[in-house]
Coordinates of C-alpha atoms in Angstrom, one line a residue:
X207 CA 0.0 0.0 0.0
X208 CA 1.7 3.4 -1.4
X209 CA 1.1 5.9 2.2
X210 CA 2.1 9.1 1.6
X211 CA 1.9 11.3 5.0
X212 CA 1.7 15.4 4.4
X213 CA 2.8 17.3 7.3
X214 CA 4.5 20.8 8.1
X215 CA 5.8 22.7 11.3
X216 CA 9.0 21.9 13.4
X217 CA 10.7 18.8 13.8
X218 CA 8.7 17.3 16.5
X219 CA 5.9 18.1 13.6
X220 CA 7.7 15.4 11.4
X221 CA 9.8 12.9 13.9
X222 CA 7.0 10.9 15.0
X223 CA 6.0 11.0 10.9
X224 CA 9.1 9.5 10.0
X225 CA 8.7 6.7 13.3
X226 CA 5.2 6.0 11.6
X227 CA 6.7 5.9 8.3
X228 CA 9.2 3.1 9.0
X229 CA 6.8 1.4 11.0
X230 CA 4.5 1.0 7.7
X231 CA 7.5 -0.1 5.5
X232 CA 8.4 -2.6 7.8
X233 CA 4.9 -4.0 7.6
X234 CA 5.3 -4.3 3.8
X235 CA 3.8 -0.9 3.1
X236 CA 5.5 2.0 0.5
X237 CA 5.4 5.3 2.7
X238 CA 6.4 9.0 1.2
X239 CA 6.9 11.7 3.9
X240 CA 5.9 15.2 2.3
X241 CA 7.8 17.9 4.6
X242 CA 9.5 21.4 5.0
X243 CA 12.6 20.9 2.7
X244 CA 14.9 21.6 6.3
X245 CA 13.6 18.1 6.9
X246 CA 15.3 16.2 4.2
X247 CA 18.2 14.8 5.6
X248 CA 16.6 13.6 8.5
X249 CA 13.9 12.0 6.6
X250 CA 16.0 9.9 4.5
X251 CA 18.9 9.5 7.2
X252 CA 16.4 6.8 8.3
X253 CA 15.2 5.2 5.1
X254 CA 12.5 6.9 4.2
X255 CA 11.3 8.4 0.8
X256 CA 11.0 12.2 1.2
X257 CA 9.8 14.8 -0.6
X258 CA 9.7 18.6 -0.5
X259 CA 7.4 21.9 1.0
X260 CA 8.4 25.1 0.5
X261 CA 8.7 27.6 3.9
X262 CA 10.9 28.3 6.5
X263 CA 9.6 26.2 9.5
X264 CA 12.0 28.4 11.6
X265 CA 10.3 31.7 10.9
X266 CA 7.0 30.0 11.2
X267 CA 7.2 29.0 15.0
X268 CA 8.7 32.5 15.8
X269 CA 5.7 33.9 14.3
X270 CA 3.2 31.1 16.4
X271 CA 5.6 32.2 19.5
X272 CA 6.2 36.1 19.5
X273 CA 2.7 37.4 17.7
X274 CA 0.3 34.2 17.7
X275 CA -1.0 32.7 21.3
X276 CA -4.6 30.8 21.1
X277 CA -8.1 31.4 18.9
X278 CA -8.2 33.9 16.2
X279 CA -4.6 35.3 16.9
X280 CA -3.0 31.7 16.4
X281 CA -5.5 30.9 13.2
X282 CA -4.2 35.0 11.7
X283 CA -0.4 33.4 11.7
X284 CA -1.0 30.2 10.2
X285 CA -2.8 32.0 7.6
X286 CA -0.2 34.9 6.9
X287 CA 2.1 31.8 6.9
X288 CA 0.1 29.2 4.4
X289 CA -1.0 32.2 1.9
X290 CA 2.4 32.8 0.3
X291 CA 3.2 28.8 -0.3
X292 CA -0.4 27.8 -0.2
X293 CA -0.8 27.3 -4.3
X294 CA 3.0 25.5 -4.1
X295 CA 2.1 23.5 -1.1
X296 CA -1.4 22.2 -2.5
X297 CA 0.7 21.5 -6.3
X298 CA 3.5 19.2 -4.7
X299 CA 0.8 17.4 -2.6
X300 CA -1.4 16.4 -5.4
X301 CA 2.0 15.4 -7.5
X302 CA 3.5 13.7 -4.7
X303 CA 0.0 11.7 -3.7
X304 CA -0.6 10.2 -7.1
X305 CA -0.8 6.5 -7.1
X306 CA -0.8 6.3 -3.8
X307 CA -4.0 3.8 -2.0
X308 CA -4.2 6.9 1.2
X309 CA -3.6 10.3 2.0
X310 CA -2.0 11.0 5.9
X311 CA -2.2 14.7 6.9
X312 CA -1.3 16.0 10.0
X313 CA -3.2 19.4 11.8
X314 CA -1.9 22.3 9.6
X315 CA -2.5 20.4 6.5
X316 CA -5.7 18.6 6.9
X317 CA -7.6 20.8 4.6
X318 CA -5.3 20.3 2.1
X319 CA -4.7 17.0 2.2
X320 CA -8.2 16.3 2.3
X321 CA -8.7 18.1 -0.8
X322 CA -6.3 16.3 -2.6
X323 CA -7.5 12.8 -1.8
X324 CA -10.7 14.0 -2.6
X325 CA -9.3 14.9 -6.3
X326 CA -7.6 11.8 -6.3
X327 CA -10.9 9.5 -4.8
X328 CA -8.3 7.9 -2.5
X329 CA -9.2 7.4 1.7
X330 CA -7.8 10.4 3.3
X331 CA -7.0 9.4 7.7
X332 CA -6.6 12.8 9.7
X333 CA -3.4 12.0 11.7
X334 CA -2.5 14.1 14.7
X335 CA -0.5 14.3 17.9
X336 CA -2.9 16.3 20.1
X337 CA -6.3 16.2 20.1
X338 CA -7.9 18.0 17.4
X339 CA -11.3 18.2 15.2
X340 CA -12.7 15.0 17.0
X341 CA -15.9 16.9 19.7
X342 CA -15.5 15.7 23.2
X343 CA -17.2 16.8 26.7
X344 CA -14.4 15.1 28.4
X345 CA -11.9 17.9 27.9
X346 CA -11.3 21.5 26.2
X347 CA -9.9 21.9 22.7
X348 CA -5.8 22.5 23.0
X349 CA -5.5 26.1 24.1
X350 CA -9.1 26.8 24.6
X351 CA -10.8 27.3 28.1
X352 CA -13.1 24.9 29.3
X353 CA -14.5 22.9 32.5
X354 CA -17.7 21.8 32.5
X355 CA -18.7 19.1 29.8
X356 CA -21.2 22.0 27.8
X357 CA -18.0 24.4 27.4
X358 CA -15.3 21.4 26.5
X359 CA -17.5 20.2 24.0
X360 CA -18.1 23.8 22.7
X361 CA -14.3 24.8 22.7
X362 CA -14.0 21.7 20.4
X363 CA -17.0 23.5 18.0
X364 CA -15.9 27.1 18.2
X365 CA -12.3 25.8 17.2
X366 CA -13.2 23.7 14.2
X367 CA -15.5 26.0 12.8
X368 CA -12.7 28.6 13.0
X369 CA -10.3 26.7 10.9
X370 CA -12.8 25.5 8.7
X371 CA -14.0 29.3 7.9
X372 CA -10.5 30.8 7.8
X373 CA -9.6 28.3 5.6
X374 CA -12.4 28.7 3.4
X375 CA -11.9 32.4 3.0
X376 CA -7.9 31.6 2.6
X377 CA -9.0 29.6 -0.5
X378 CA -11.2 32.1 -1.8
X379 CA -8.8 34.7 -2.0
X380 CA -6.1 32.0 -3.3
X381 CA -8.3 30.9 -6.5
X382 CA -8.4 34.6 -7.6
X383 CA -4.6 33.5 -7.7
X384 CA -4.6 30.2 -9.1
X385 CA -8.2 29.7 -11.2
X386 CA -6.9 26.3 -12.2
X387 CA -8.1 25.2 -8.3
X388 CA -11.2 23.7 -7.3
X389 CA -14.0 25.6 -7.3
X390 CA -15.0 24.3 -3.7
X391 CA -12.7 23.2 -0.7
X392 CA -13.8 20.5 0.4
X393 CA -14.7 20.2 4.2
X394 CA -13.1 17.2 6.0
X395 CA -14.8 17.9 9.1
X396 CA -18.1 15.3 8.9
X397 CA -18.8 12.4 10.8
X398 CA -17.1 10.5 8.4
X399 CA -13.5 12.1 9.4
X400 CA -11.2 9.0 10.3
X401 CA -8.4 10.3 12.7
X402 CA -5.7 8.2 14.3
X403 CA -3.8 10.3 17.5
X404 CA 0.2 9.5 18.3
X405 CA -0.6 10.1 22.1
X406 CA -1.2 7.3 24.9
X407 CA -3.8 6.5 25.9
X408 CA -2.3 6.6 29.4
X409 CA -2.1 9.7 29.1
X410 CA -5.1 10.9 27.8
X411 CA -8.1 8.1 27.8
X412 CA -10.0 8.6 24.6
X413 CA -13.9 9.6 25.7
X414 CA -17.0 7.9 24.9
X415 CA -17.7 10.1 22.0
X416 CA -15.0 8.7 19.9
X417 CA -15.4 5.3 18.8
X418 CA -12.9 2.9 17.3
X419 CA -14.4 2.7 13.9
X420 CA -13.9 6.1 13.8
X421 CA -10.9 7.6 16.0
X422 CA -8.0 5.3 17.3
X423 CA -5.6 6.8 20.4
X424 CA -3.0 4.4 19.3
X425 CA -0.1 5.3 21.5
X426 CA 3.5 7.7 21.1
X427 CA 5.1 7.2 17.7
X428 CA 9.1 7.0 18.7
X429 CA 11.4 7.4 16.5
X430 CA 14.7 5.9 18.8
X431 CA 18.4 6.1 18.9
X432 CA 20.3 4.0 16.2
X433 CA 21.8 1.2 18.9
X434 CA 24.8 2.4 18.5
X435 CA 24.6 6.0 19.0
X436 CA 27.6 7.7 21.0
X437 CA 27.1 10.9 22.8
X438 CA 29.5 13.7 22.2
X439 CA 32.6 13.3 24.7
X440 CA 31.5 16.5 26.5
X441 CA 28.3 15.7 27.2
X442 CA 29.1 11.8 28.3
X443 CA 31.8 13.1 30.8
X444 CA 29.5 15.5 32.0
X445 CA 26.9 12.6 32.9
X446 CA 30.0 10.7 34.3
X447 CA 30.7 13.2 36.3
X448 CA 27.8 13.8 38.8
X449 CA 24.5 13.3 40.7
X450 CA 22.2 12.7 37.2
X451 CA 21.4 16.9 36.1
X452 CA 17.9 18.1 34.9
X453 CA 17.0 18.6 31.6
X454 CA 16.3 22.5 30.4
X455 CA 15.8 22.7 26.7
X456 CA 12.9 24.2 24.7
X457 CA 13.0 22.6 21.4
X458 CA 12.3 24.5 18.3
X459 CA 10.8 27.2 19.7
X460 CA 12.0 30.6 18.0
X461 CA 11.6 33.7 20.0
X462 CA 12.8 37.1 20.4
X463 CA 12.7 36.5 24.3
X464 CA 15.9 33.7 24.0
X465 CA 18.2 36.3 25.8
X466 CA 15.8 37.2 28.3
X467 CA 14.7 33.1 29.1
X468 CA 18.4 32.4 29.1
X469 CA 19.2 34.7 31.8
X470 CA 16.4 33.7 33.7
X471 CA 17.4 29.5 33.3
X472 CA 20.9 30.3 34.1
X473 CA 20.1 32.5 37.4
X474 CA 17.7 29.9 38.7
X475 CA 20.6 27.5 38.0
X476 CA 22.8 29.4 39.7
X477 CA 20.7 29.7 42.7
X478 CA 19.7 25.9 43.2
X479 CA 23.4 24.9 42.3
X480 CA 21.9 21.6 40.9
X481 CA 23.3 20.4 37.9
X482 CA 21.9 20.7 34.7
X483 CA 22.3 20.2 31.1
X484 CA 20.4 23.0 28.6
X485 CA 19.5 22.2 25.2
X486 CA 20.1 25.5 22.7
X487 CA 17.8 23.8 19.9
X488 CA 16.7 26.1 17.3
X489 CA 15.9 29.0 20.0
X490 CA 19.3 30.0 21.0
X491 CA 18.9 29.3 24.3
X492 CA 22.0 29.6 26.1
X493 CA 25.4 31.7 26.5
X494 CA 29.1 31.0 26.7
X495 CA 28.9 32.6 30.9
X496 CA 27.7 29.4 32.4
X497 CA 28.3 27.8 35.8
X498 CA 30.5 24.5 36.0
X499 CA 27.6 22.3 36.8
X500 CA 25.8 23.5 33.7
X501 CA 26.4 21.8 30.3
X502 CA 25.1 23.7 27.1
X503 CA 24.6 21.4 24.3
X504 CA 22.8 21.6 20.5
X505 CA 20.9 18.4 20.4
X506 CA 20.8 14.9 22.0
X507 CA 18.1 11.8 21.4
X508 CA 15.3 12.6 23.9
X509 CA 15.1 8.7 24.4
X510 CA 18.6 8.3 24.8
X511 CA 19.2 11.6 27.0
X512 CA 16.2 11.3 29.0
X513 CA 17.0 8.2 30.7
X514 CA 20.1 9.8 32.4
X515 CA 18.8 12.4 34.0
X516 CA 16.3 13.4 37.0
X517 CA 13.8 16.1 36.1
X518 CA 12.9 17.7 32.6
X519 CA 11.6 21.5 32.2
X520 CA 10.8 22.0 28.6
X521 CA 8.0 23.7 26.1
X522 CA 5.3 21.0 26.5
X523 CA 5.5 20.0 22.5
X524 CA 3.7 16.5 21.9
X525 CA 6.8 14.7 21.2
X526 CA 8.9 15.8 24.1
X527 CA 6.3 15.5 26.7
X528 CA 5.6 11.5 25.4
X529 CA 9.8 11.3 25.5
X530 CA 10.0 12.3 29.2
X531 CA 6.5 10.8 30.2
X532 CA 8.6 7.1 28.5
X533 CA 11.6 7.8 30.8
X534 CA 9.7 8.1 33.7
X535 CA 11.1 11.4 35.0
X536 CA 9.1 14.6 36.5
X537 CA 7.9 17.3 34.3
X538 CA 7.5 21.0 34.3
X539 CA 6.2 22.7 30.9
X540 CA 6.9 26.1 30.1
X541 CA 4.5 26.8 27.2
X542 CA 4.9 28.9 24.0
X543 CA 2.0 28.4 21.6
X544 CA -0.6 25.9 20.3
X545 CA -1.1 22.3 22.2
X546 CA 1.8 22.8 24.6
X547 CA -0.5 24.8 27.5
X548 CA -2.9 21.6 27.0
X549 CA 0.0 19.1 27.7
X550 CA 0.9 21.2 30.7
X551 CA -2.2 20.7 32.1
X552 CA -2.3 17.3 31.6
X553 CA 0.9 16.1 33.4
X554 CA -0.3 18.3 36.3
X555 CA -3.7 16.2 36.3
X556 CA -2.0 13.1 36.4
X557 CA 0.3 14.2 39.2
X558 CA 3.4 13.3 37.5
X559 CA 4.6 16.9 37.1
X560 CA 3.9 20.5 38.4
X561 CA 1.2 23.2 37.2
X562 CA 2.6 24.7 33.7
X563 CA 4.1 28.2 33.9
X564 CA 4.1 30.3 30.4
X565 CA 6.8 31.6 29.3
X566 CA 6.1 34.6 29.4
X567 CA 5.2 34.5 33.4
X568 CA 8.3 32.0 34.0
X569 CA 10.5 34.0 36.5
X570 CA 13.8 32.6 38.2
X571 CA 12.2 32.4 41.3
X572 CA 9.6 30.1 39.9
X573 CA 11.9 27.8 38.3
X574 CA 14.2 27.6 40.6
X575 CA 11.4 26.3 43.3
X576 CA 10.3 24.1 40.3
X577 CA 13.4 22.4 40.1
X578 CA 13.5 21.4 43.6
X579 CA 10.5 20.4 43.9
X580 CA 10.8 17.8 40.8
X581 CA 14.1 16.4 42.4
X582 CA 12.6 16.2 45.8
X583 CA 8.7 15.6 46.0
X584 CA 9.3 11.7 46.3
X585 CA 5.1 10.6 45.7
X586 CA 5.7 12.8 42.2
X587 CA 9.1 10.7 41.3
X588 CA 7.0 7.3 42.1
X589 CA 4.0 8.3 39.5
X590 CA 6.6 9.4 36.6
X591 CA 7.8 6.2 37.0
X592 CA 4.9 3.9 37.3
X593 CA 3.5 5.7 34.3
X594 CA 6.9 5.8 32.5
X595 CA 6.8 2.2 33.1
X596 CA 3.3 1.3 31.6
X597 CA 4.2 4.0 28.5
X598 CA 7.5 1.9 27.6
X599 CA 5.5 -1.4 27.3
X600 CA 3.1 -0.2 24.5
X601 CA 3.8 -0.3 20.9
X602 CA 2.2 3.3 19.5
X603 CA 4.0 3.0 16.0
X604 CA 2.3 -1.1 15.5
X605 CA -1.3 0.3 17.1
X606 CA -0.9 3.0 14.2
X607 CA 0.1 0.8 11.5
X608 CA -2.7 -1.3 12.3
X609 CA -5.0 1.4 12.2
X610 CA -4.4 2.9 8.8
X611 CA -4.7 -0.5 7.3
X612 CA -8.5 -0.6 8.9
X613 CA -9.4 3.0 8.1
X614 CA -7.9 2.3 4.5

């Protein structure tokens, strides 16, 4: 079966793609991951087909991060972002997706994708790492309010019908572009949308409202360590070296307030005296004036890193928050944009990490209290690693695989 998955935003946007991905060819399937260009390498580093988007996934985030937030504000961005490549984007999805037997699309692109399949009469699965276009009671769209069962199940409404209308008028004003388009886009969002989630179940039950034949929680899709990966010699003697450090890193999160959280991480560093390893990552985070029990580094394997140390703080993104939830270690998410404030929450709920702080509340006071409290509140540590435990036994990448061959 030809697969080809569409998806665009940062790299935790296409890592768990590119788990899926290898999970399908090693079931005898023919996958084709469709993904910012930045992506190549690391697409076909690990044996899968790849092929190209246009747009700076970079200049994208900063935009979610320094001018987005939630609701109308993050929906304005992702528009002023699609418009330019829209036309481009839709034309190498339609010639990357012919002759193949079912369209993949993750969040930003399931409009898109959905039109194409529906050009191409192929199935099209909605294929998503938070929870997203599927109504539920049981809990609030990411970054919406909620609470009581009327308002989640609203939030999920208000947000869909957002998209859906931006989108609409997006295309509208991109076929006086482009008349070769469609005259209509076509709207994904019935009862008949199939929609498989990367997430555990563990972590977030799937509610009564969404039924197997229908919407599968199939578990994280990791994408490990090669076996025989070997840490720079830095960071190994470093983890030789001591008690195991915490984790500070936020991802690919572009901002303009890198020098500002930088300053902050490294005073509450320097007030707990605990050690610690920061991740610079596409932010910047960071500077050359750091304390001896700090370690700066540029990137390590979440699975691989995660295991050695004793508490993460990071930005709540899907990926990373399954990554530490796997290794069993305490949480605290500093938000920036979209699904992270919703992840935050969560971990909080399921008392395996503290109450998220944004980032742009985050003081070095509060982290520095957060940090000892991860290392120290011992009933915290025991449910991180209970759950940790019970997340490293499932198989999220064979629940998907199996999924896509039913909803195909």
């Amino acid at each position: 079966m030809r697969v080809v998955i569409l998806t665009i935003g940062t790299r935790g946007d296409v890592q768990p793609f590119v788990a899926l991905a290898r999970g399908l060819r090693a079931a005898g399937h023919d996958p084709l991951i469709v993904a910012p260009e930045a992506f190549a390498e690391f697409v076909t580093s690990n044996g899968v087909e790849f092929a190209p988007f246009p747009g700076d996934p970079a200049a994208f985030i900063q935009s979610l991060v320094d001018r987005g937030g939630g609701g109308l504000r993050l929906i304005r961005e992702v528009i002023s972002f699609a418009m330019p490549i829209a036309r481009e984007v839709l034309s190498r999805a339609l010639a990357a997706s012919r002759g193949a037997d079912v369209i993949l699309a993750s969040f930003l692109l399931t409009i898109g994708g959905y039109q194409v399949a529906r050009q191409l009469d192929i199935p099209f699965i909605s294929a998503q790492l938070f929870p997203t276009f599927t109504p539920t009671s049981a809990f609030p769209m990411a970054g919406l309010p909620g609470g009581s069962p009327l308002a989640n199940r609203l939030s999920h409404t208000v947000s869909t019908a957002l998209f859906w209308n931006s989108s609409r008028l997006a295309y509208q004003m991109l076929k006086r572009q482009a008349p070769d388009l469609p005259r209509v886009l076509a709207n994904p969002f019935g009862r008949a949308l199939r929609t498989i989630y990367g997430f555990s179940p563990l972590v977030l039950p799937p509610p009564s409202e969404w039924t197997p034949d229908r919407t599968r929680v199939t578990g994280y899709w990791f994408l490990d360590a090669p076996p025989d990966y070997a840490p720079p010699p830095a960071l190994a003697d470093f983890l030789a070296a001591g008690d195991p450090p915490v984790y500070i890193g936020f991802g690919s999160m572009v901002t303009d307030e890198a020098q500002r959280l930088s300053a902050l991480v490294i005073d509450a560093l320097r007030r707990t005296g605990r050690r610690a390893i920061l991740l610079g990552g596409w932010g910047k985070f960071g500077g050359t004036d750091l304390p001896d029990h700090v370690l700066q580094i540029d990137s390590a394997p979440h699975d691989w890193l995660f295991e050695r140390v004793a508490a993460v703080v990071h930005h709540g993104g899907a990926g990373t928050t399954g990554a530490s939830l796997r290794a069993g270690k305490p949480a605290l998410i500093v938000p920036f944009t979209a699904d992270q404030p919703f992840w935050g929450d969560r971990i909080a709920a399921l008392g395996v990490g503290l109450p998220p702080i944004p980032h742009q509340r985050l003081t070095a006071d509060a982290l520095s209290a957060g940090i000892e409290r991860l290392l120290t509140d011992a009933p915290m540590r025991e449910r991180a690693a209970v759950l940790g435990s019970a997340i490293r036994a499932e198989d999220g990448t064979a629940a998907a695989v199996r999924a896509v061959e039913a909803f195909a």
